[in-house]
mmCIF file of C-alpha atoms in Angstrom:
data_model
loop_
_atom_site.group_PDB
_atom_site.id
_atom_site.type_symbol
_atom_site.label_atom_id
_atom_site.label_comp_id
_atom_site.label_asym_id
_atom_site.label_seq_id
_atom_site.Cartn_x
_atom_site.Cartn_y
_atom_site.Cartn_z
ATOM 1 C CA UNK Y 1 0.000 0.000 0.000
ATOM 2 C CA UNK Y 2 1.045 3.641 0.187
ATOM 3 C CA UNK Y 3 0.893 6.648 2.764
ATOM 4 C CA UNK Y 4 -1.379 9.461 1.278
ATOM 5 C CA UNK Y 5 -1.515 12.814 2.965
ATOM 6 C CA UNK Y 6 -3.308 15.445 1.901
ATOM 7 C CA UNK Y 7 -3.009 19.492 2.976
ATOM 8 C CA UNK Y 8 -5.072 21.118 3.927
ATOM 9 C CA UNK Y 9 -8.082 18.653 5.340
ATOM 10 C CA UNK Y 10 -10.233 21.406 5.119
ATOM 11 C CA UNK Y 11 -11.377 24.931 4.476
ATOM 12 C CA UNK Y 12 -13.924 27.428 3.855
ATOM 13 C CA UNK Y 13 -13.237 29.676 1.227
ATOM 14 C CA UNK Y 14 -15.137 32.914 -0.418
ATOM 15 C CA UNK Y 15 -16.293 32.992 -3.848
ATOM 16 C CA UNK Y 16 -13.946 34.079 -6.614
ATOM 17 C CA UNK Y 17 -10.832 33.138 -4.971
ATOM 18 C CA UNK Y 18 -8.169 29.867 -5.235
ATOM 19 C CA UNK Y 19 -7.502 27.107 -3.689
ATOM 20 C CA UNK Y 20 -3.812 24.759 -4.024
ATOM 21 C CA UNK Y 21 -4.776 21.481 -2.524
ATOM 22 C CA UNK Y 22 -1.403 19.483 -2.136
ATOM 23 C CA UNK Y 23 -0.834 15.173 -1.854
ATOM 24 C CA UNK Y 24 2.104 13.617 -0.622
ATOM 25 C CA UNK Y 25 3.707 10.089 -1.198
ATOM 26 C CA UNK Y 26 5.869 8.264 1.436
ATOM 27 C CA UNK Y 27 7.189 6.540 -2.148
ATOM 28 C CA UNK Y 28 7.384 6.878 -5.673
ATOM 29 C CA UNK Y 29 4.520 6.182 -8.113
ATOM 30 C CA UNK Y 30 4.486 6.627 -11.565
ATOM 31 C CA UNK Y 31 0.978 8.280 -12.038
ATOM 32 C CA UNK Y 32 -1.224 10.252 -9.369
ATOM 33 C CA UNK Y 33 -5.305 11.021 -9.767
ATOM 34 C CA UNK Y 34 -7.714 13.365 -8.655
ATOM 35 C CA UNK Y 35 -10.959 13.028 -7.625
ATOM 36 C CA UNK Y 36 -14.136 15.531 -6.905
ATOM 37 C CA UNK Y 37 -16.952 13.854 -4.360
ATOM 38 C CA UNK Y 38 -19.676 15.946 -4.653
ATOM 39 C CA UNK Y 39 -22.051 15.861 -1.733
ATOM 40 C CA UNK Y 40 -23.908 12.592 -1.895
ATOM 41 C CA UNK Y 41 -22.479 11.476 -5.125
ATOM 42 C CA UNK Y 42 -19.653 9.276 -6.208
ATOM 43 C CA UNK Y 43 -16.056 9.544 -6.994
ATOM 44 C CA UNK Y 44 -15.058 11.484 -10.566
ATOM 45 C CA UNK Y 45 -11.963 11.703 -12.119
ATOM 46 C CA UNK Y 46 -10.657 15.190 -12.801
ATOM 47 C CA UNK Y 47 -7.734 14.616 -14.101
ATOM 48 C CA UNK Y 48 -4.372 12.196 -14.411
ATOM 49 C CA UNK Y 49 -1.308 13.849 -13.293
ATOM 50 C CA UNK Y 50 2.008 12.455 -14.795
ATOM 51 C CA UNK Y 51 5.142 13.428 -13.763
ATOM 52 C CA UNK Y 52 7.053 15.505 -16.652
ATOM 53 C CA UNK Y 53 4.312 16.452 -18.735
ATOM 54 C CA UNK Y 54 0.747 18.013 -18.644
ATOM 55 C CA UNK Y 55 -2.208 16.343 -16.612
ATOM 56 C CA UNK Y 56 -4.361 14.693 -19.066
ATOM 57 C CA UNK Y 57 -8.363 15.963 -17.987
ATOM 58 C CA UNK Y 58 -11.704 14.356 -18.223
ATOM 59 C CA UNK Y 59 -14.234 15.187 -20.276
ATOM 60 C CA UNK Y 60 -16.018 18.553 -18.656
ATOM 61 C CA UNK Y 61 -13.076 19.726 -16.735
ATOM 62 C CA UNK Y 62 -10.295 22.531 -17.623
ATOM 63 C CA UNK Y 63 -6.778 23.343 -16.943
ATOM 64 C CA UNK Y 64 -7.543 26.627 -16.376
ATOM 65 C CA UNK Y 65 -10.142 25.621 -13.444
ATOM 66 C CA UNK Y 66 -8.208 22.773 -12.472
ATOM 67 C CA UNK Y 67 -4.386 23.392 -12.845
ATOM 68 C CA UNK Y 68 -2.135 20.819 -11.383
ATOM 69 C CA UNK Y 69 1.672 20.678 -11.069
ATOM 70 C CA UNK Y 70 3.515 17.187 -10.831
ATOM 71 C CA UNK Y 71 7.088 18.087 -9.897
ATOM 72 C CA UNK Y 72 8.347 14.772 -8.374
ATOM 73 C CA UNK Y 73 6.958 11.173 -8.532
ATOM 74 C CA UNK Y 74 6.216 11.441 -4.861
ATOM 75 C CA UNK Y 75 3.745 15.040 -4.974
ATOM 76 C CA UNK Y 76 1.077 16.748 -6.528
ATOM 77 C CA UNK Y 77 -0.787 19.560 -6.264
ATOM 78 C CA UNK Y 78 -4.171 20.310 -7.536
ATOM 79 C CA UNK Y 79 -5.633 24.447 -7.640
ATOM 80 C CA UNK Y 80 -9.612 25.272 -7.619
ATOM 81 C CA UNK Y 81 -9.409 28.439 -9.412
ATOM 82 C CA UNK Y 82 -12.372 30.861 -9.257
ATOM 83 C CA UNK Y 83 -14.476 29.144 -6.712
ATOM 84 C CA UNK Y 84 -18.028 29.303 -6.722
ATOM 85 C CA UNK Y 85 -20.243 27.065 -4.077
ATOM 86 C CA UNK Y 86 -20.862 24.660 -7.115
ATOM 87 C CA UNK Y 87 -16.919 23.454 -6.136
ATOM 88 C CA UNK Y 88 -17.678 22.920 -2.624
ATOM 89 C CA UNK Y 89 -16.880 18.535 -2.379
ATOM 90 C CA UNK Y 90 -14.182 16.557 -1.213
ATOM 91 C CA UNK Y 91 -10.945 16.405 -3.406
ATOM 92 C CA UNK Y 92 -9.351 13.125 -3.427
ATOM 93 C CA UNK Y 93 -5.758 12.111 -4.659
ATOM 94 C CA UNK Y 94 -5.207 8.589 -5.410
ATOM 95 C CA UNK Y 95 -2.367 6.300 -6.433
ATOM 96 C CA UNK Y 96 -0.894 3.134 -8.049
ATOM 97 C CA UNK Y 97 2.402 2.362 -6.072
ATOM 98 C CA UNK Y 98 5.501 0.487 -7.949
ATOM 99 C CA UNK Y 99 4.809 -2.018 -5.661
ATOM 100 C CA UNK Y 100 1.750 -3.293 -7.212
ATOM 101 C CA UNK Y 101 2.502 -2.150 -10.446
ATOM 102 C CA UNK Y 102 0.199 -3.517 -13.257
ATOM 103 C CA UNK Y 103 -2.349 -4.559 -10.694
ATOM 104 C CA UNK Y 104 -4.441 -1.225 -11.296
ATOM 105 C CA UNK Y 105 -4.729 -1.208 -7.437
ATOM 106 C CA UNK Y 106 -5.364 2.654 -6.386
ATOM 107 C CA UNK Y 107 -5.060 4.575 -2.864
ATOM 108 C CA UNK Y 108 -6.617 7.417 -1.796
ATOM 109 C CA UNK Y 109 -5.192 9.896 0.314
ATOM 110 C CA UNK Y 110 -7.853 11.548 3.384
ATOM 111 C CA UNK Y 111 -9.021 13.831 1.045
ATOM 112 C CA UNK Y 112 -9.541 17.781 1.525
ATOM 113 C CA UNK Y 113 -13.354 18.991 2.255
ATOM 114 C CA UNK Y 114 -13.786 22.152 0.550
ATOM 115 C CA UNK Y 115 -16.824 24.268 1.568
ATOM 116 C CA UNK Y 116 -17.065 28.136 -0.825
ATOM 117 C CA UNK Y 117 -19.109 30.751 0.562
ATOM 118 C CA UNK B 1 -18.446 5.623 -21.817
ATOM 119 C CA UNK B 2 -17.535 3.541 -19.814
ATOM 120 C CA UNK B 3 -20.533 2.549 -16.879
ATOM 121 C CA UNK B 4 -20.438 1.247 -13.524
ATOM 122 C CA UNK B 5 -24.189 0.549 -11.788
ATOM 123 C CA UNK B 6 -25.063 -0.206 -8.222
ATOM 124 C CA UNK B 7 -27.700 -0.623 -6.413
ATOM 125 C CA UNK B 8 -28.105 2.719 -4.259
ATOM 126 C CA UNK B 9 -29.816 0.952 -1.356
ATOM 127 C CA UNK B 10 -30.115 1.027 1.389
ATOM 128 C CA UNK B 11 -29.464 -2.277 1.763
ATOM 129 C CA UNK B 12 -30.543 -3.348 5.251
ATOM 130 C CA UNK B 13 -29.112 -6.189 7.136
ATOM 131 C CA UNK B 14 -29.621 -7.886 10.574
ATOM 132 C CA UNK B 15 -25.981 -8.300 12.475
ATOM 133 C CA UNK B 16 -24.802 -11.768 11.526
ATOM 134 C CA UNK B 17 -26.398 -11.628 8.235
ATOM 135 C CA UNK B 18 -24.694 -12.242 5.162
ATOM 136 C CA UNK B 19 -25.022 -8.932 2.953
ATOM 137 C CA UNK B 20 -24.693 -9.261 -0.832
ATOM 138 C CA UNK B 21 -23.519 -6.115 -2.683
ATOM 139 C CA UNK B 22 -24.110 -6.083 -7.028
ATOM 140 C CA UNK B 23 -22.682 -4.360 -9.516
ATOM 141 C CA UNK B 24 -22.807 -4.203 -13.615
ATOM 142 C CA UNK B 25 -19.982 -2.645 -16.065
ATOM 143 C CA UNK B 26 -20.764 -1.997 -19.176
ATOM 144 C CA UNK B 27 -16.751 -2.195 -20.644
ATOM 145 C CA UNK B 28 -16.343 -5.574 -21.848
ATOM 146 C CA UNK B 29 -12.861 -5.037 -22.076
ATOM 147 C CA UNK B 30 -12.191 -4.569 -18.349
ATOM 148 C CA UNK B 31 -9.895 -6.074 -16.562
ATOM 149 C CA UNK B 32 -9.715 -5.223 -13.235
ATOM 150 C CA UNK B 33 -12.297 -4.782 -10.573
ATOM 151 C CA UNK B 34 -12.593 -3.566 -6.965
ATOM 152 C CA UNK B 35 -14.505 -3.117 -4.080
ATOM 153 C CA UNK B 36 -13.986 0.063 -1.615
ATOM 154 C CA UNK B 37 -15.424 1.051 1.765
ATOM 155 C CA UNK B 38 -16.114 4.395 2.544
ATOM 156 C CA UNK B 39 -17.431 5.631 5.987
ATOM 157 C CA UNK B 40 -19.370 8.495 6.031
ATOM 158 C CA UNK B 41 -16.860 11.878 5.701
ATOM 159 C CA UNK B 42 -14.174 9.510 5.278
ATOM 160 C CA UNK B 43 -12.090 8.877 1.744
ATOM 161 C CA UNK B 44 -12.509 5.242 0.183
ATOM 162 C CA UNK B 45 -10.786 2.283 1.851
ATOM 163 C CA UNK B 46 -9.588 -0.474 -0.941
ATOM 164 C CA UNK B 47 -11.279 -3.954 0.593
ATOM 165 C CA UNK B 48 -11.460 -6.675 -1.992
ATOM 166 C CA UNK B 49 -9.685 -6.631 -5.871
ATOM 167 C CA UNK B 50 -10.358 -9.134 -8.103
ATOM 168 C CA UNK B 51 -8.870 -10.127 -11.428
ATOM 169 C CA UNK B 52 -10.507 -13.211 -13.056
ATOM 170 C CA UNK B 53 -13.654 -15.174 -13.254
ATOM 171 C CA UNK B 54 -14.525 -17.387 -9.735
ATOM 172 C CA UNK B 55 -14.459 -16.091 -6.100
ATOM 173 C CA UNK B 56 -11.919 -14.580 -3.924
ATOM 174 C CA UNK B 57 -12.237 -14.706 -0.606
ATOM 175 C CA UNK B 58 -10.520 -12.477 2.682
ATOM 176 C CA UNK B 59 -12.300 -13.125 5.788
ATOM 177 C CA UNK B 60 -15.011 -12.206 5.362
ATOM 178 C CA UNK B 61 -15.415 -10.796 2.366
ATOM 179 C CA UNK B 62 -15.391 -12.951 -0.728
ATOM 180 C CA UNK B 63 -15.601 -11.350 -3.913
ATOM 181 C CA UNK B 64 -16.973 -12.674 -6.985
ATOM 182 C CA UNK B 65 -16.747 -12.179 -10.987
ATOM 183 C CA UNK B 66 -18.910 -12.966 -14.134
ATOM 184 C CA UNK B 67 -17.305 -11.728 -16.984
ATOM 185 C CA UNK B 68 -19.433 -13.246 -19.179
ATOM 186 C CA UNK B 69 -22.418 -11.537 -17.635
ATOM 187 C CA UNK B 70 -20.081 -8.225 -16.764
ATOM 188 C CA UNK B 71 -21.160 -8.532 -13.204
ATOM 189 C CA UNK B 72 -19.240 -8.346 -10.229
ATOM 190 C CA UNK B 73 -20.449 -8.708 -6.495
ATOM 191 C CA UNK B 74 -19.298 -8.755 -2.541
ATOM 192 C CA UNK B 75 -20.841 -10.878 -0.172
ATOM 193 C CA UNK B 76 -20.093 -10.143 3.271
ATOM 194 C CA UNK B 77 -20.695 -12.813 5.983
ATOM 195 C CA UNK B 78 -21.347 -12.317 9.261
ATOM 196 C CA UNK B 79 -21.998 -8.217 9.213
ATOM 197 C CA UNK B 80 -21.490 -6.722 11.999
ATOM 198 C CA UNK B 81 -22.695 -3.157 12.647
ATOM 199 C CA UNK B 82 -19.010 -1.601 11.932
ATOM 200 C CA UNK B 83 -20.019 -3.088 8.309
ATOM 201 C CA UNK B 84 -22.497 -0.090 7.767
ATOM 202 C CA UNK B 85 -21.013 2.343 5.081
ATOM 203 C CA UNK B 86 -21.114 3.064 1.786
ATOM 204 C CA UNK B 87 -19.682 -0.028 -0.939
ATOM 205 C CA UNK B 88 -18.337 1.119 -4.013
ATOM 206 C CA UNK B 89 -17.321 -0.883 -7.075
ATOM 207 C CA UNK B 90 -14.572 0.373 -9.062
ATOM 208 C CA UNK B 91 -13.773 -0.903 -12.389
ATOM 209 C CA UNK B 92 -10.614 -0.029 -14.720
ATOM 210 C CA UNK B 93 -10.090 -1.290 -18.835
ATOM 211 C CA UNK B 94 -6.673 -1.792 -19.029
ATOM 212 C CA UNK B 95 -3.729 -3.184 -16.351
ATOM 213 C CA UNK B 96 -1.344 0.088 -15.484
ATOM 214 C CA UNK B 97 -2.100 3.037 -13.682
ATOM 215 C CA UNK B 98 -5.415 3.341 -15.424
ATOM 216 C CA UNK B 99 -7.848 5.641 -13.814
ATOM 217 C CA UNK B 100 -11.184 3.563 -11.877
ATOM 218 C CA UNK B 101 -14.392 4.436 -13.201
ATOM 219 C CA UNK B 102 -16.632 4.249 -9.727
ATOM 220 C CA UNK B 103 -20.172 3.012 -9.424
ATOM 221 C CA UNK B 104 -22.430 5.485 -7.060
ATOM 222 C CA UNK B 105 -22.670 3.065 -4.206
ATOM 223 C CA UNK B 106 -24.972 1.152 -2.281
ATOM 224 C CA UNK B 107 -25.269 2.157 1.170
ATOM 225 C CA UNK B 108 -25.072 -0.508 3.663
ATOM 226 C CA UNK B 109 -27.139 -0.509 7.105
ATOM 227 C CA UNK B 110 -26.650 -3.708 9.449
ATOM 228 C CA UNK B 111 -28.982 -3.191 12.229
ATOM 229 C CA UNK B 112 -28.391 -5.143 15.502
#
């Protein structure tokens, strides 16, 4: 398995403004994902964040809404730009350690609850 | 588009019961499959992964597989109150660091 943590767990924010939501690996992993949890819904991919090039997004979300930096194989970051209350859910990173490589098997980190005013 | 369906529940269960969690894909070409827990205001905790057709079992939890039928299920023996949460089924298409594609969950209740 790995050790996710996320920063910060929580926080209320006002409309308009920006949020960097980071995840940290106790070990390298080749690719890291992000997750919105909307309030009483399931998990959806944002976006795939590879290490060395741009984050690869799903259908309906944007870079510039959703930029994320990959410096390292061992943390991400993820930014809600522009908030409005429509972004208020938990953010989840997840990963696929070396260690189980090819298995498809996928942490997730504690997540961040984000609440916009 | 890939699709992952659940049962929303809730599923109610009397302590000692065994529960029985479904789930559908619609990806024929899947290949890997998974079960998560997640406890209310908590993130998901990975529980049962499963690869091929048959069962797999882990105390107890045993998952099972139909390719064939693209189903996949949990059965959990035994449930004990600590059981109620949220099940969700994940499913990927190809082995590697391939993002899950999560059902919406069926909400478990075991009542003692």
């Amino acid at each position: 398995s790995a050790v996710i943590s996320q920063k910060p767990s929580r926080d209320i924010c006002q409309r308009g403004t920006s949020l960097t939501i980071q995840c940290q690996v106790d070990s390298q992993v080749t690719m890291m994902f992000w997750y919105r949890q909307q309030p009483g819904q399931s998990l959806t991919l944002i976006a795939t964040a590879n290490q060395g090039s741009e984050a690869t997004y799903e259908s309906g979300f944007v870079i510039d809404k959703f930029p994320i930096s990959r410096p390292n194989l061992t943390f991400s970051t993820l930014t809600v730009s522009n908030m409005s209350p429509e972004d208020s859910s938990i953010y989840l990173c997840s990963v696929e350690p070396y260690s189980e490589g090819g298995t498809d098997t996928q942490y997730f980190g504690p997540g961040t609850r984000l609440t916009v005013l | 588009q890939k699709e992952v369906e659940q049962n929303s529940g809730p599923l109610s269960v009397p302590e000692g019961a065994i529960a029985s969690l479904n789930c559908t894909y619609s990806d024929r070409g899947s290949q890997s499959f998974f079960w998560y827990r997640q406890y209310s205001g908590k993130s998901p905790e990975l529980i049962m992964s499963i690869y091929s057709n048959g069962d797999k079992e882990d105390g107890r939890f045993t998952a099972q597989l139909n390719k064939a039928s693209q189903y996949v299920s949990l059965l959990i023996r035994d449930s004990q109150p600590s059981d109620s949460a949220t099940y969700l089924c994940a499913v990927t298409g190809y082995s590697g660091n391939t993002p899950l594609v999560f059902g919406k969950g069926t909400r478990l209740s075991v009542i003692a």
